[in-house]
Coordinates of N, CA and C and ligand atoms in Angstrom, one line a residue:
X1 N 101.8 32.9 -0.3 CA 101.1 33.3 -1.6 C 102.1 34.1 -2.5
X2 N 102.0 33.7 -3.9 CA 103.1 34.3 -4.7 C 102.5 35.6 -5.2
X3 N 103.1 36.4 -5.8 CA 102.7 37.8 -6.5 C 101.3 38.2 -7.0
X4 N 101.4 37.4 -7.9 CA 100.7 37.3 -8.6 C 99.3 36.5 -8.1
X5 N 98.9 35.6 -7.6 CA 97.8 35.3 -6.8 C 97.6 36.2 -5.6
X6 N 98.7 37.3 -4.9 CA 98.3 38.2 -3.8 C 97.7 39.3 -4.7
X7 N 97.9 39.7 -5.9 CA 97.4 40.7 -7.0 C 96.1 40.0 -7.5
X8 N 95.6 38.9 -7.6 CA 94.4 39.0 -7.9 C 93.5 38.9 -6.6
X9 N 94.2 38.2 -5.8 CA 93.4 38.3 -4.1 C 92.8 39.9 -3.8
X10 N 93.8 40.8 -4.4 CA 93.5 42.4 -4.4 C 92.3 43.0 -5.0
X11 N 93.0 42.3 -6.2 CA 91.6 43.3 -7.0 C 90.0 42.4 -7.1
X12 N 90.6 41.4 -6.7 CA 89.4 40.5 -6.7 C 88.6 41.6 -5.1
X13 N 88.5 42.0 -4.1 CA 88.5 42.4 -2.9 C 87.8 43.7 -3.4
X14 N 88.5 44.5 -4.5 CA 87.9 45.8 -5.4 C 86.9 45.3 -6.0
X15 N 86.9 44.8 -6.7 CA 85.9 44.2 -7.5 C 84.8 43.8 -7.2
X16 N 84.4 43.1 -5.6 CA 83.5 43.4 -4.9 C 82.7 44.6 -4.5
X17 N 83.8 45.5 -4.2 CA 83.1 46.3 -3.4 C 82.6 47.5 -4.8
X18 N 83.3 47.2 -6.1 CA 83.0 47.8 -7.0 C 82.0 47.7 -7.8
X19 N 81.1 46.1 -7.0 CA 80.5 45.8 -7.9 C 79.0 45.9 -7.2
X20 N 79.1 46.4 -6.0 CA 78.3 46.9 -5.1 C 77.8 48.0 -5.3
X21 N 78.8 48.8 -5.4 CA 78.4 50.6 -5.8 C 77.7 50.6 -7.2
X22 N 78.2 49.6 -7.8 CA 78.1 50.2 -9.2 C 76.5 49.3 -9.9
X23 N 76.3 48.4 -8.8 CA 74.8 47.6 -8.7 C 75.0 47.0 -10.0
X24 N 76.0 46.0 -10.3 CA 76.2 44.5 -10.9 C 76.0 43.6 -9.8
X25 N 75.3 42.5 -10.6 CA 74.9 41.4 -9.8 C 75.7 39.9 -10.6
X26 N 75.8 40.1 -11.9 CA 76.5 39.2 -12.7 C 77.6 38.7 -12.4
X27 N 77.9 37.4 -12.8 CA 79.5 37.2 -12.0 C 80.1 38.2 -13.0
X28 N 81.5 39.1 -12.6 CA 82.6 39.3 -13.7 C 83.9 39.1 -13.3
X29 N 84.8 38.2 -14.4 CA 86.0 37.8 -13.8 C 87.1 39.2 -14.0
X30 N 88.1 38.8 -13.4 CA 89.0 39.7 -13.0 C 90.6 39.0 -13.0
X31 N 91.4 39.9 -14.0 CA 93.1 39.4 -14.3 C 93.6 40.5 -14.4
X32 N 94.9 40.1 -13.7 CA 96.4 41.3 -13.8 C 97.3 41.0 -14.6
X33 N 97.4 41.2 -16.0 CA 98.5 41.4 -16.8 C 98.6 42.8 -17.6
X34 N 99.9 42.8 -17.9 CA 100.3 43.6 -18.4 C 99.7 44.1 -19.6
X35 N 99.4 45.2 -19.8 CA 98.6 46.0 -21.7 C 99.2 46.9 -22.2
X36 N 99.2 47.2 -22.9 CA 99.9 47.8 -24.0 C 99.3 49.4 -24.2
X37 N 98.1 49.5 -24.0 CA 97.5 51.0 -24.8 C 97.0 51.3 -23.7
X38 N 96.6 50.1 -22.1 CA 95.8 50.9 -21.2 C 96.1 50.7 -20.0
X39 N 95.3 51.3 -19.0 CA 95.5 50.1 -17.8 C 94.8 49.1 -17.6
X40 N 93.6 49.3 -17.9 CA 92.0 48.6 -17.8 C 91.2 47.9 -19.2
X41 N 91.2 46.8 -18.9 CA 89.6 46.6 -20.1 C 88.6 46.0 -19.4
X42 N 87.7 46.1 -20.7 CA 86.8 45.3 -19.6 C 85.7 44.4 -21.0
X43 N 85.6 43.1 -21.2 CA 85.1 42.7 -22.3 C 83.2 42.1 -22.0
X44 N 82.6 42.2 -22.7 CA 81.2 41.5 -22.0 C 80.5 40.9 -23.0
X45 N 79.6 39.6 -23.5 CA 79.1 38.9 -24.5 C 78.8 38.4 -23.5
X46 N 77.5 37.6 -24.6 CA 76.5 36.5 -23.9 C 77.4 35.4 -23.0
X47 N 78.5 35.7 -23.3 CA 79.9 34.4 -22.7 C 80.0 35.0 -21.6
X48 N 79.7 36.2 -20.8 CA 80.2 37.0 -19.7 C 81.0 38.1 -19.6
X49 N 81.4 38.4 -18.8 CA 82.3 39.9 -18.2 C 83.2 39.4 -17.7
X50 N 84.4 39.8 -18.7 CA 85.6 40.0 -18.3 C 86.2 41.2 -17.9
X51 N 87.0 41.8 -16.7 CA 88.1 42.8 -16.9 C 89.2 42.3 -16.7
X52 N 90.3 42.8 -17.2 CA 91.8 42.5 -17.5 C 92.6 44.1 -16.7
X53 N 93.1 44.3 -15.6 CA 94.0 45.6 -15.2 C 95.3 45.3 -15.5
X54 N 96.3 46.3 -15.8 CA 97.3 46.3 -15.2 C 98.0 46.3 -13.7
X55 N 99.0 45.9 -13.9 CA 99.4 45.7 -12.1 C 100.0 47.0 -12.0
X56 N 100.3 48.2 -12.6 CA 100.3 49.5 -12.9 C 99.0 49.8 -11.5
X57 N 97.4 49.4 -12.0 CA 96.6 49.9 -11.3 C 96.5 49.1 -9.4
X58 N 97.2 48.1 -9.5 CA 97.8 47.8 -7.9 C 98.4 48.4 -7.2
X59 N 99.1 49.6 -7.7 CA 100.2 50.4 -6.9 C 99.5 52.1 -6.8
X60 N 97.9 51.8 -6.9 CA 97.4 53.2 -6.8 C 96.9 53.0 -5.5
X61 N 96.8 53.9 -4.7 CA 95.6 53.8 -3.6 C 94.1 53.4 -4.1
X62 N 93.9 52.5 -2.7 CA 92.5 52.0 -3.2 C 91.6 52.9 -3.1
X63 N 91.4 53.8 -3.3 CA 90.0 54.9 -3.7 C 90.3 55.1 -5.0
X64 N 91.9 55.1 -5.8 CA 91.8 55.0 -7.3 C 91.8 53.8 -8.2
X65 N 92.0 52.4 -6.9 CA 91.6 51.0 -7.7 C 89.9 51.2 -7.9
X66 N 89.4 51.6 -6.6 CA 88.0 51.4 -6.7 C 87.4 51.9 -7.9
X67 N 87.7 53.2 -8.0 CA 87.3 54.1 -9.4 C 87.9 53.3 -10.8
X68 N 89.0 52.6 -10.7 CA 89.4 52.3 -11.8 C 88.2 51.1 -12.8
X69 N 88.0 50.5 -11.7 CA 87.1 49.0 -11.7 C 86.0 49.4 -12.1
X70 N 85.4 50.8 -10.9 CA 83.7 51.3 -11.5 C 84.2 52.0 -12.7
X71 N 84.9 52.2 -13.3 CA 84.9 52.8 -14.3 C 85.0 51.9 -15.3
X72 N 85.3 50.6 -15.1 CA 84.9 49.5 -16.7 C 83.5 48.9 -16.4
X73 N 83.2 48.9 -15.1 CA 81.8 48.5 -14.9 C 80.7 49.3 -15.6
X74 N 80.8 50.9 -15.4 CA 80.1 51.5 -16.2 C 80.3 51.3 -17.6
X75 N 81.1 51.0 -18.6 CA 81.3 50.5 -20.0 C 80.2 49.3 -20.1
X76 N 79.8 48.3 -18.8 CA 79.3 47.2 -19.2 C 77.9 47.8 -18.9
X77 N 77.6 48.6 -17.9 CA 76.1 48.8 -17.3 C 75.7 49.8 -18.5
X78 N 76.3 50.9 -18.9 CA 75.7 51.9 -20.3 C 76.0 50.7 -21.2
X79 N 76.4 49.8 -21.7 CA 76.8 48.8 -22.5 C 77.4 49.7 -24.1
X80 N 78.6 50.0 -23.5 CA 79.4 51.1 -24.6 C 80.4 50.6 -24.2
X81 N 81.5 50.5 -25.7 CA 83.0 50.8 -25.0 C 83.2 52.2 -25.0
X82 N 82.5 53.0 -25.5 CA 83.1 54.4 -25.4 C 82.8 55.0 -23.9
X83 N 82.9 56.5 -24.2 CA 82.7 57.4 -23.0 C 81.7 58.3 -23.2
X84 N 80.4 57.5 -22.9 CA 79.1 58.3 -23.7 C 78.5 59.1 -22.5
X85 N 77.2 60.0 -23.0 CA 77.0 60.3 -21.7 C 76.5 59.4 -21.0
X86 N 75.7 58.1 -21.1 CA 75.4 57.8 -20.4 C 76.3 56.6 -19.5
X87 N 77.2 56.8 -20.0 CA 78.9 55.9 -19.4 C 78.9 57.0 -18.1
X88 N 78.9 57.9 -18.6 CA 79.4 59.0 -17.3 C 78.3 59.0 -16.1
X89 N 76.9 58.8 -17.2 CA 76.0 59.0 -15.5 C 75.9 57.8 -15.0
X90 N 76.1 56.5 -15.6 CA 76.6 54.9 -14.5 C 77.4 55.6 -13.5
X91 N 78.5 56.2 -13.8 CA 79.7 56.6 -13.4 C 79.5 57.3 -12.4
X92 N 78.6 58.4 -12.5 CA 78.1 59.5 -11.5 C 77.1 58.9 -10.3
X93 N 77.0 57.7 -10.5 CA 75.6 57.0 -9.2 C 77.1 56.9 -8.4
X94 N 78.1 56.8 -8.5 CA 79.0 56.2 -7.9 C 79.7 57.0 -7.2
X95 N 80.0 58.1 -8.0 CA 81.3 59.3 -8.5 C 80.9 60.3 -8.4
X96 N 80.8 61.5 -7.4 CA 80.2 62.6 -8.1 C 80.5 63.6 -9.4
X97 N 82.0 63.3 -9.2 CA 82.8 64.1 -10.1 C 83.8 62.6 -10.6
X98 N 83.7 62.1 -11.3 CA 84.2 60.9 -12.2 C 85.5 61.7 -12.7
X99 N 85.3 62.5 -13.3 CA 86.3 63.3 -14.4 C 87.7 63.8 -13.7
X100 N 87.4 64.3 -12.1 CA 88.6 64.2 -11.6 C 88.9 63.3 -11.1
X101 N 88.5 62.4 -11.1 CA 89.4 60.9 -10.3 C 89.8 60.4 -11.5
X102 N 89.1 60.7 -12.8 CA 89.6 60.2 -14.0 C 91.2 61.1 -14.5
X103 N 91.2 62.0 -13.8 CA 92.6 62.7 -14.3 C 93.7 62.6 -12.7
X104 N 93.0 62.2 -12.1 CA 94.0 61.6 -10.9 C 94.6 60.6 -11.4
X105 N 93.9 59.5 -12.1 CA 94.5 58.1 -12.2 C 95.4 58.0 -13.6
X106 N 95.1 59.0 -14.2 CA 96.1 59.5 -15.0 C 97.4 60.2 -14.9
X107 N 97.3 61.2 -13.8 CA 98.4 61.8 -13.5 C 99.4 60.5 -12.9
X108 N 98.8 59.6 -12.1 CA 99.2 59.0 -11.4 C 100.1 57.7 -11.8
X109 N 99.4 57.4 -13.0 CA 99.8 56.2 -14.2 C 101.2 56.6 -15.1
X110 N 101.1 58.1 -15.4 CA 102.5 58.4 -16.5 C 103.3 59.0 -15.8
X111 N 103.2 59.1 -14.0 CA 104.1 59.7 -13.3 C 105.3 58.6 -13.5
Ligands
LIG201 ZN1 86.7 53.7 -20.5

């Protein structure tokens, strides 16, 4: 298996178990390219749910893939792209404290 299909074998694996916690039932697809402003998106219309990661987020430990994933899930379940409160409490069925794992995956990303 080349790189790049063992990288989506990966997060595709997250994305399950992320999509479990975070009680999505919908299909949503999942791709590893490279972005520019983030590591994560995540896009949703009547056409479906997409997220897009960086392969940045492949080289975190999986307790900060998992968080990274429930963290665009919750954008689609509050249905915000912002960081509203109610983005946070999707976030919080999951996370008890979201905010530090959210400055873990940061420290971790500009290290
Ligand atoms: Zn976000």
């Amino acid at each position: 298996m080349g790189m790049a299909r063992r990288n989506t074998a990966q997060i595709k694996a997250v994305l399950e178990e992320a999509k479990r916690l975070m009680e999505v039932e919908e299909n949503v697809k999942v791709s590893v390219r490279p972005l520019k402003t983030t590591i994560a998106t995540i896009r949703f219309s009547s056409r479906g749910v997409r997220i897009t990661v960086s392969p940045k987020v492949l080289n975190l430990p999986k307790k900060l893939q998992l968080y990274v994933i429930c963290h665009e899930l919750a954008h689609y379940k509050a249905n915000t792209q912002y960081h509203t409160k109610s983005f946070w409490n999707e976030l919080k069925r999951a996370f008890p404290n979201p905010k530090a794992l959210e400055e873990e995956v940061l420290r971790r990303v500009m290290a």
